Amino acid sequence: MEKLKKRWGITSNFQLVVIFIVFAVTGSTSAYLSKPVLAWMGVTKETLPLWVYAPLYIILIFPIYQVLLVFFGFISGQFKFFWAFEKRMLKMVGLGFLFKS
């Protein structure tokens, strides 16, 4: 845990626990919200083959996850950490141009 705290610049175990909880809640919530959004768009397992539906589901989870991560980070009082994490993640997937100064 100490290596992770040092890498992330975290000082307390409480802050680390809060960050883990935010990651868990964000992942679960984004997966949960993706199905109704796809259904609203008229995309269901019954209307499309699974090999088309599954990638669409995963692709939709990504932007929902990004928004929720910052939202839950703000609610938990860890906005600074999650905003920096968000920028690093988006740079890694090639969307760093969104944050150029």
mmCIF file of C-alpha atoms in Angstrom:
data_model
loop_
_atom_site.group_PDB
_atom_site.id
_atom_site.type_symbol
_atom_site.label_atom_id
_atom_site.label_comp_id
_atom_site.label_asym_id
_atom_site.label_seq_id
_atom_site.Cartn_x
_atom_site.Cartn_y
_atom_site.Cartn_z
ATOM 1 C CA MET A 1 0.000 0.000 0.000
ATOM 2 C CA GLU A 2 2.860 2.367 0.727
ATOM 3 C CA LYS A 3 4.108 2.135 -2.861
ATOM 4 C CA LEU A 4 0.657 3.021 -4.166
ATOM 5 C CA LYS A 5 0.297 5.898 -1.726
ATOM 6 C CA LYS A 6 3.688 7.237 -2.775
ATOM 7 C CA ARG A 7 2.946 6.825 -6.493
ATOM 8 C CA TRP A 8 -0.399 8.611 -6.208
ATOM 9 C CA GLY A 9 0.860 11.242 -3.766
ATOM 10 C CA ILE A 10 -1.539 10.200 -1.036
ATOM 11 C CA THR A 11 -0.730 10.766 2.617
ATOM 12 C CA SER A 12 -3.316 8.750 4.561
ATOM 13 C CA ASN A 13 -4.851 5.306 4.483
ATOM 14 C CA PHE A 14 -8.293 6.900 4.770
ATOM 15 C CA GLN A 15 -7.745 8.802 1.534
ATOM 16 C CA LEU A 16 -6.662 5.557 -0.143
ATOM 17 C CA VAL A 17 -9.815 3.774 1.031
ATOM 18 C CA VAL A 18 -11.996 6.630 -0.239
ATOM 19 C CA ILE A 19 -10.266 6.476 -3.646
ATOM 20 C CA PHE A 20 -10.795 2.696 -3.867
ATOM 21 C CA ILE A 21 -14.471 3.133 -3.000
ATOM 22 C CA VAL A 22 -14.874 5.832 -5.653
ATOM 23 C CA PHE A 23 -13.304 3.537 -8.286
ATOM 24 C CA ALA A 24 -15.630 0.684 -7.281
ATOM 25 C CA VAL A 25 -18.779 2.795 -7.238
ATOM 26 C CA THR A 26 -17.890 4.464 -10.544
ATOM 27 C CA GLY A 27 -17.257 1.182 -12.335
ATOM 28 C CA SER A 28 -20.434 -0.424 -11.076
ATOM 29 C CA THR A 29 -22.557 2.626 -11.793
ATOM 30 C CA SER A 30 -21.231 3.114 -15.321
ATOM 31 C CA ALA A 31 -21.886 -0.531 -16.188
ATOM 32 C CA TYR A 32 -25.368 -0.286 -14.675
ATOM 33 C CA LEU A 33 -26.248 2.921 -16.558
ATOM 34 C CA SER A 34 -24.996 1.725 -19.939
ATOM 35 C CA LYS A 35 -27.790 -0.796 -20.469
ATOM 36 C CA PRO A 36 -30.676 1.697 -20.117
ATOM 37 C CA VAL A 37 -28.846 4.187 -22.330
ATOM 38 C CA LEU A 38 -28.419 1.556 -25.041
ATOM 39 C CA ALA A 39 -32.067 0.552 -24.658
ATOM 40 C CA TRP A 40 -33.096 4.198 -24.986
ATOM 41 C CA MET A 41 -31.136 4.293 -28.247
ATOM 42 C CA GLY A 42 -33.034 1.195 -29.385
ATOM 43 C CA VAL A 43 -30.037 -1.125 -29.057
ATOM 44 C CA THR A 44 -30.733 -4.377 -27.204
ATOM 45 C CA LYS A 45 -29.443 -7.929 -27.247
ATOM 46 C CA GLU A 46 -32.589 -8.883 -29.144
ATOM 47 C CA THR A 47 -32.140 -6.276 -31.902
ATOM 48 C CA LEU A 48 -28.436 -6.869 -32.529
ATOM 49 C CA PRO A 49 -26.180 -9.890 -32.485
ATOM 50 C CA LEU A 50 -24.035 -10.232 -29.371
ATOM 51 C CA TRP A 51 -20.820 -9.587 -31.308
ATOM 52 C CA VAL A 52 -22.174 -6.111 -32.172
ATOM 53 C CA TYR A 53 -23.986 -5.402 -28.896
ATOM 54 C CA ALA A 54 -21.052 -6.207 -26.586
ATOM 55 C CA PRO A 55 -18.552 -3.789 -28.182
ATOM 56 C CA LEU A 56 -21.184 -1.032 -28.253
ATOM 57 C CA TYR A 57 -21.864 -1.649 -24.566
ATOM 58 C CA ILE A 58 -18.162 -1.445 -23.714
ATOM 59 C CA ILE A 59 -17.649 1.654 -25.872
ATOM 60 C CA LEU A 60 -20.569 3.377 -24.147
ATOM 61 C CA ILE A 61 -19.232 2.552 -20.691
ATOM 62 C CA PHE A 62 -16.051 4.571 -21.359
ATOM 63 C CA PRO A 63 -17.525 8.109 -21.559
ATOM 64 C CA ILE A 64 -20.032 7.385 -18.807
ATOM 65 C CA TYR A 65 -17.162 6.190 -16.596
ATOM 66 C CA GLN A 66 -15.114 9.332 -17.269
ATOM 67 C CA VAL A 67 -17.938 11.655 -16.249
ATOM 68 C CA LEU A 68 -18.907 9.627 -13.195
ATOM 69 C CA LEU A 69 -15.314 9.324 -11.997
ATOM 70 C CA VAL A 70 -14.949 13.086 -11.750
ATOM 71 C CA PHE A 71 -18.467 13.420 -10.292
ATOM 72 C CA PHE A 72 -17.944 10.827 -7.550
ATOM 73 C CA GLY A 73 -14.454 12.184 -6.957
ATOM 74 C CA PHE A 74 -15.969 15.620 -6.352
ATOM 75 C CA ILE A 75 -18.613 14.221 -4.004
ATOM 76 C CA SER A 76 -15.979 12.319 -2.028
ATOM 77 C CA GLY A 77 -13.759 15.378 -1.648
ATOM 78 C CA GLN A 78 -11.040 13.922 -3.870
ATOM 79 C CA PHE A 79 -11.677 16.027 -6.969
ATOM 80 C CA LYS A 80 -8.035 17.118 -7.345
ATOM 81 C CA PHE A 81 -6.807 13.513 -7.394
ATOM 82 C CA PHE A 82 -9.465 12.283 -9.810
ATOM 83 C CA TRP A 83 -9.150 15.250 -12.152
ATOM 84 C CA ALA A 84 -5.410 14.593 -12.479
ATOM 85 C CA PHE A 85 -6.103 10.858 -12.875
ATOM 86 C CA GLU A 86 -8.701 11.613 -15.560
ATOM 87 C CA LYS A 87 -6.298 13.759 -17.556
ATOM 88 C CA ARG A 88 -3.595 11.068 -17.407
ATOM 89 C CA MET A 89 -6.061 8.371 -18.500
ATOM 90 C CA LEU A 90 -7.362 10.382 -21.441
ATOM 91 C CA LYS A 91 -3.803 11.204 -22.541
ATOM 92 C CA MET A 92 -3.008 7.483 -22.505
ATOM 93 C CA VAL A 93 -5.897 6.716 -24.902
ATOM 94 C CA GLY A 94 -4.915 9.533 -27.251
ATOM 95 C CA LEU A 95 -7.321 12.219 -26.112
ATOM 96 C CA GLY A 96 -4.679 14.397 -24.467
ATOM 97 C CA PHE A 97 -5.344 17.172 -26.961
ATOM 98 C CA LEU A 98 -8.452 17.987 -24.908
ATOM 99 C CA PHE A 99 -6.236 19.290 -22.092
ATOM 100 C CA LYS A 100 -3.513 21.242 -23.867
ATOM 101 C CA SER A 101 -2.835 24.565 -22.225
#
